[in-house]
Structure formats: structure tokens, C-alpha cells
Amino acid sequence: MAADLQEQAVQVEWKAAKITAAALKGLIEQILANREKITHGEQSLKKLNLQGKKLESIELTGEDMQAFKRELNKYAVDFSIKKDTETQNYTVFFKGQDVDRVYKGMQKCVENFQKGSKKPIKEVMKEAEEKAAQRNAERTPPEHEHMEFIHTIIINL
């Protein structure tokens, strides 16, 4: 009798383990299938509203919106940007739960802006070209007497 109860208990545990394993497998497959559908970063305002969270907004001037977008993407903030055509200002909409991350991103942008923004790559390249041209103009070619000798040998061949 006790052996039958033990065997039944083992079978129940085995079935429970199989069911749990199947449920976990299904859950993992579902997560992997929906992985591409989960988006963070810039979205349309409609998609942001569909997430069912309370939206907050801030109004910014458009001085360095690209840097601000990069910071928000680094902090995995879901946001939408709308431009006001009259004032040329931008309104950034984001989920209320992301207020701290948006604030942190704004702080980073302000810090970077105060440090001094980097020069555009075109300016850097132009300065490098000017320096190279100046150095080449200042440089005197080395005089090689043996080069004239080699040159005359090649011509006579």
C-alpha cells in the first residue's frame, strides 16, 4: 500500500515537472518570438499611446535634438517628438514612469553642451588638410646625389 502511494506520488511529481517544463518552454518561445516587436526609443505618438501608460511631455528648443535623442535611446526611454511649426520648438512625449531617465538624459546633454560640443567632422578634416598642406610646403625635399646617378643609369639602359 505504501509502495503504491509512493509510486503515485512520484508519477504526480513527474507529470507536474513535465507540465512545468512545457509551460516554461512555451513562455521562452513566446518571449523570443515577440522580442523583435518590443521597441524602445523613438516611436510615433500613436504607438506610445497604445502602451497604455500615462504620458508626460516637455518642451525644448531644437538646438541639439540629435544628442538628446541619443541620450534617451541610451536610457531605453520610449519617446515621441513633435515639432511646433510656429515656434520651431519641440515637444517630447514620454511615459510617466521614465521621468527619472529623461531627467538623467537631459543632465547628460547639458553637461556635454557645457563642455563644448565637438567640431563637425568636415571642419576637422578641413583643418587636417590645411595642416598637411602647410607641413608639405615647409618641408624641403632631401637631396639625393645617388638618385641622379641611378637616374642616368636607367636612362642609358
PDB file of C-alpha atoms in Angstrom:
ATOM      1  CA  MET A   1       0.000   0.000   0.000  1.00  0.00           C
ATOM      2  CA  ALA A   2       2.717   2.457   0.966  1.00  0.00           C
ATOM      3  CA  ALA A   3       4.681   1.480  -2.128  1.00  0.00           C
ATOM      4  CA  ASP A   4       1.663   2.233  -4.326  1.00  0.00           C
ATOM      5  CA  LEU A   5       1.248   5.643  -2.720  1.00  0.00           C
ATOM      6  CA  GLN A   6       4.921   6.413  -3.197  1.00  0.00           C
ATOM      7  CA  GLU A   7       4.756   5.355  -6.832  1.00  0.00           C
ATOM      8  CA  GLN A   8       1.665   7.505  -7.409  1.00  0.00           C
ATOM      9  CA  ALA A   9       3.375  10.467  -5.715  1.00  0.00           C
ATOM     10  CA  VAL A  10       6.414  10.056  -7.969  1.00  0.00           C
ATOM     11  CA  GLN A  11       4.185   9.872 -11.046  1.00  0.00           C
ATOM     12  CA  VAL A  12       2.309  13.037  -9.993  1.00  0.00           C
ATOM     13  CA  GLU A  13       5.599  14.839  -9.400  1.00  0.00           C
ATOM     14  CA  TRP A  14       6.908  13.642 -12.767  1.00  0.00           C
ATOM     15  CA  LYS A  15       3.753  14.870 -14.553  1.00  0.00           C
ATOM     16  CA  ALA A  16       3.978  18.217 -12.726  1.00  0.00           C
ATOM     17  CA  ALA A  17       7.617  18.573 -13.793  1.00  0.00           C
ATOM     18  CA  LYS A  18       6.690  17.801 -17.409  1.00  0.00           C
ATOM     19  CA  ILE A  19       3.869  20.367 -17.337  1.00  0.00           C
ATOM     20  CA  THR A  20       6.145  22.978 -15.776  1.00  0.00           C
ATOM     21  CA  ALA A  21       8.873  22.302 -18.353  1.00  0.00           C
ATOM     22  CA  ALA A  22       6.354  22.583 -21.204  1.00  0.00           C
ATOM     23  CA  ALA A  23       4.992  25.840 -19.791  1.00  0.00           C
ATOM     24  CA  LEU A  24       8.496  27.288 -19.430  1.00  0.00           C
ATOM     25  CA  LYS A  25       9.394  26.197 -22.955  1.00  0.00           C
ATOM     26  CA  GLY A  26       6.247  27.854 -24.323  1.00  0.00           C
ATOM     27  CA  LEU A  27       6.951  31.033 -22.366  1.00  0.00           C
ATOM     28  CA  ILE A  28      10.544  31.228 -23.614  1.00  0.00           C
ATOM     29  CA  GLU A  29       9.413  30.653 -27.209  1.00  0.00           C
ATOM     30  CA  GLN A  30       6.804  33.375 -26.874  1.00  0.00           C
ATOM     31  CA  ILE A  31       9.356  35.821 -25.448  1.00  0.00           C
ATOM     32  CA  LEU A  32      11.783  35.068 -28.277  1.00  0.00           C
ATOM     33  CA  ALA A  33       9.042  35.431 -30.883  1.00  0.00           C
ATOM     34  CA  ASN A  34       7.962  38.818 -29.507  1.00  0.00           C
ATOM     35  CA  ARG A  35      11.490  40.061 -28.969  1.00  0.00           C
ATOM     36  CA  GLU A  36      11.550  41.964 -32.252  1.00  0.00           C
ATOM     37  CA  LYS A  37       8.157  43.525 -31.529  1.00  0.00           C
ATOM     38  CA  ILE A  38       9.341  45.162 -28.301  1.00  0.00           C
ATOM     39  CA  THR A  39      10.706  48.557 -29.227  1.00  0.00           C
ATOM     40  CA  HIS A  40      12.365  51.219 -27.190  1.00  0.00           C
ATOM     41  CA  GLY A  41      13.396  54.626 -28.328  1.00  0.00           C
ATOM     42  CA  GLU A  42      11.685  56.995 -30.713  1.00  0.00           C
ATOM     43  CA  GLN A  43       8.176  55.952 -31.682  1.00  0.00           C
ATOM     44  CA  SER A  44       5.099  57.525 -33.125  1.00  0.00           C
ATOM     45  CA  LEU A  45       2.794  59.178 -30.639  1.00  0.00           C
ATOM     46  CA  LYS A  46       0.114  56.645 -31.555  1.00  0.00           C
ATOM     47  CA  LYS A  47       2.337  53.679 -30.602  1.00  0.00           C
ATOM     48  CA  LEU A  48       3.294  55.424 -27.398  1.00  0.00           C
ATOM     49  CA  ASN A  49      -0.396  55.892 -26.513  1.00  0.00           C
ATOM     50  CA  LEU A  50      -1.145  52.236 -27.275  1.00  0.00           C
ATOM     51  CA  GLN A  51       1.164  51.160 -24.452  1.00  0.00           C
ATOM     52  CA  GLY A  52      -1.494  52.308 -22.008  1.00  0.00           C
ATOM     53  CA  LYS A  53       0.776  54.352 -19.756  1.00  0.00           C
ATOM     54  CA  LYS A  54       0.314  57.958 -18.631  1.00  0.00           C
ATOM     55  CA  LEU A  55       2.263  60.301 -20.921  1.00  0.00           C
ATOM     56  CA  GLU A  56       4.331  63.266 -19.787  1.00  0.00           C
ATOM     57  CA  SER A  57       5.776  65.968 -22.023  1.00  0.00           C
ATOM     58  CA  ILE A  58       8.443  68.632 -22.021  1.00  0.00           C
ATOM     59  CA  GLU A  59       9.045  71.449 -24.471  1.00  0.00           C
ATOM     60  CA  LEU A  60      12.563  72.029 -25.784  1.00  0.00           C
ATOM     61  CA  THR A  61      14.297  74.283 -28.264  1.00  0.00           C
ATOM     62  CA  GLY A  62      15.790  72.434 -31.171  1.00  0.00           C
ATOM     63  CA  GLU A  63      19.415  73.315 -30.543  1.00  0.00           C
ATOM     64  CA  ASP A  64      20.774  69.792 -30.170  1.00  0.00           C
ATOM     65  CA  MET A  65      17.911  67.351 -30.529  1.00  0.00           C
ATOM     66  CA  GLN A  66      20.131  64.614 -32.005  1.00  0.00           C
ATOM     67  CA  ALA A  67      22.252  64.463 -28.857  1.00  0.00           C
ATOM     68  CA  PHE A  68      19.098  64.381 -26.724  1.00  0.00           C
ATOM     69  CA  LYS A  69      17.675  61.527 -28.838  1.00  0.00           C
ATOM     70  CA  ARG A  70      20.908  59.564 -28.414  1.00  0.00           C
ATOM     71  CA  GLU A  71      20.789  60.001 -24.639  1.00  0.00           C
ATOM     72  CA  LEU A  72      17.149  58.909 -24.457  1.00  0.00           C
ATOM     73  CA  ASN A  73      17.965  55.841 -26.552  1.00  0.00           C
ATOM     74  CA  LYS A  74      20.882  55.006 -24.232  1.00  0.00           C
ATOM     75  CA  TYR A  75      18.492  55.016 -21.280  1.00  0.00           C
ATOM     76  CA  ALA A  76      15.877  52.928 -23.183  1.00  0.00           C
ATOM     77  CA  VAL A  77      13.204  55.605 -22.946  1.00  0.00           C
ATOM     78  CA  ASP A  78      10.138  55.305 -25.172  1.00  0.00           C
ATOM     79  CA  PHE A  79       9.512  58.765 -26.588  1.00  0.00           C
ATOM     80  CA  SER A  80       7.925  60.715 -29.416  1.00  0.00           C
ATOM     81  CA  ILE A  81       8.996  64.122 -30.710  1.00  0.00           C
ATOM     82  CA  LYS A  82       6.644  66.611 -32.325  1.00  0.00           C
ATOM     83  CA  LYS A  83       7.795  69.928 -33.815  1.00  0.00           C
ATOM     84  CA  ASP A  84       5.743  73.091 -33.452  1.00  0.00           C
ATOM     85  CA  THR A  85       5.967  74.827 -36.838  1.00  0.00           C
ATOM     86  CA  GLU A  86       5.134  78.264 -35.443  1.00  0.00           C
ATOM     87  CA  THR A  87       7.663  78.478 -32.622  1.00  0.00           C
ATOM     88  CA  GLN A  88      10.187  75.944 -34.012  1.00  0.00           C
ATOM     89  CA  ASN A  89      10.211  74.259 -30.587  1.00  0.00           C
ATOM     90  CA  TYR A  90       9.959  70.548 -29.984  1.00  0.00           C
ATOM     91  CA  THR A  91       7.620  68.745 -27.619  1.00  0.00           C
ATOM     92  CA  VAL A  92       8.976  65.450 -26.318  1.00  0.00           C
ATOM     93  CA  PHE A  93       6.353  62.961 -25.112  1.00  0.00           C
ATOM     94  CA  PHE A  94       7.394  60.037 -22.924  1.00  0.00           C
ATOM     95  CA  LYS A  95       5.894  57.618 -20.435  1.00  0.00           C
ATOM     96  CA  GLY A  96       5.434  58.924 -16.905  1.00  0.00           C
ATOM     97  CA  GLN A  97       7.468  56.052 -15.476  1.00  0.00           C
ATOM     98  CA  ASP A  98      10.505  57.269 -17.472  1.00  0.00           C
ATOM     99  CA  VAL A  99      10.675  60.732 -15.857  1.00  0.00           C
ATOM    100  CA  ASP A 100      13.872  59.926 -13.951  1.00  0.00           C
ATOM    101  CA  ARG A 101      15.600  58.544 -17.038  1.00  0.00           C
ATOM    102  CA  VAL A 102      14.572  61.554 -19.148  1.00  0.00           C
ATOM    103  CA  TYR A 103      15.878  63.873 -16.442  1.00  0.00           C
ATOM    104  CA  LYS A 104      19.177  61.957 -16.378  1.00  0.00           C
ATOM    105  CA  GLY A 105      19.433  62.180 -20.176  1.00  0.00           C
ATOM    106  CA  MET A 106      18.815  65.927 -20.069  1.00  0.00           C
ATOM    107  CA  GLN A 107      21.525  66.331 -17.434  1.00  0.00           C
ATOM    108  CA  LYS A 108      23.983  64.435 -19.645  1.00  0.00           C
ATOM    109  CA  CYS A 109      23.119  66.620 -22.645  1.00  0.00           C
ATOM    110  CA  VAL A 110      23.589  69.799 -20.634  1.00  0.00           C
ATOM    111  CA  GLU A 111      26.946  68.539 -19.309  1.00  0.00           C
ATOM    112  CA  ASN A 112      28.123  67.691 -22.814  1.00  0.00           C
ATOM    113  CA  PHE A 113      26.895  71.028 -24.143  1.00  0.00           C
ATOM    114  CA  GLN A 114      28.715  72.924 -21.391  1.00  0.00           C
ATOM    115  CA  LYS A 115      31.929  71.012 -22.016  1.00  0.00           C
ATOM    116  CA  GLY A 116      31.833  72.297 -25.547  1.00  0.00           C
ATOM    117  CA  SER A 117      30.466  70.379 -28.395  1.00  0.00           C
ATOM    118  CA  LYS A 118      32.776  68.557 -30.722  1.00  0.00           C
ATOM    119  CA  LYS A 119      33.526  70.068 -34.090  1.00  0.00           C
ATOM    120  CA  PRO A 120      31.775  68.596 -37.077  1.00  0.00           C
ATOM    121  CA  ILE A 121      33.864  66.040 -38.958  1.00  0.00           C
ATOM    122  CA  LYS A 122      34.017  68.255 -42.042  1.00  0.00           C
ATOM    123  CA  GLU A 123      35.724  71.028 -40.079  1.00  0.00           C
ATOM    124  CA  VAL A 124      38.191  68.585 -38.534  1.00  0.00           C
ATOM    125  CA  MET A 125      39.040  67.150 -41.959  1.00  0.00           C
ATOM    126  CA  LYS A 126      39.498  70.622 -43.466  1.00  0.00           C
ATOM    127  CA  GLU A 127      41.853  71.648 -40.640  1.00  0.00           C
ATOM    128  CA  ALA A 128      43.848  68.435 -41.085  1.00  0.00           C
ATOM    129  CA  GLU A 129      44.160  69.070 -44.826  1.00  0.00           C
ATOM    130  CA  GLU A 130      45.362  72.635 -44.184  1.00  0.00           C
ATOM    131  CA  LYS A 131      47.957  71.418 -41.655  1.00  0.00           C
ATOM    132  CA  ALA A 132      49.179  68.748 -44.058  1.00  0.00           C
ATOM    133  CA  ALA A 133      49.478  71.291 -46.885  1.00  0.00           C
ATOM    134  CA  GLN A 134      51.373  73.674 -44.610  1.00  0.00           C
ATOM    135  CA  ARG A 135      53.774  70.950 -43.472  1.00  0.00           C
ATOM    136  CA  ASN A 136      54.386  69.852 -47.061  1.00  0.00           C
ATOM    137  CA  ALA A 137      55.124  73.441 -48.074  1.00  0.00           C
ATOM    138  CA  GLU A 138      57.604  73.866 -45.205  1.00  0.00           C
ATOM    139  CA  ARG A 139      59.323  70.568 -45.861  1.00  0.00           C
ATOM    140  CA  THR A 140      62.333  70.609 -48.178  1.00  0.00           C
ATOM    141  CA  PRO A 141      62.896  67.524 -50.200  1.00  0.00           C
ATOM    142  CA  PRO A 142      66.105  65.680 -49.303  1.00  0.00           C
ATOM    143  CA  GLU A 143      68.857  65.899 -51.819  1.00  0.00           C
ATOM    144  CA  HIS A 144      69.985  62.570 -53.065  1.00  0.00           C
ATOM    145  CA  GLU A 145      73.112  62.651 -55.153  1.00  0.00           C
ATOM    146  CA  HIS A 146      72.958  58.947 -55.709  1.00  0.00           C
ATOM    147  CA  MET A 147      69.458  59.336 -57.178  1.00  0.00           C
ATOM    148  CA  GLU A 148      70.906  61.308 -60.107  1.00  0.00           C
ATOM    149  CA  PHE A 149      73.395  58.514 -60.679  1.00  0.00           C
ATOM    150  CA  ILE A 150      70.625  55.884 -60.666  1.00  0.00           C
ATOM    151  CA  HIS A 151      68.519  58.066 -62.951  1.00  0.00           C
ATOM    152  CA  THR A 152      71.324  58.315 -65.520  1.00  0.00           C
ATOM    153  CA  ILE A 153      71.844  54.553 -65.391  1.00  0.00           C
ATOM    154  CA  ILE A 154      68.160  53.882 -66.037  1.00  0.00           C
ATOM    155  CA  ILE A 155      68.080  56.341 -68.933  1.00  0.00           C
ATOM    156  CA  ASN A 156      71.144  54.779 -70.573  1.00  0.00           C
ATOM    157  CA  LEU A 157      69.624  51.304 -70.453  1.00  0.00           C
TER     158      LEU A 157
END
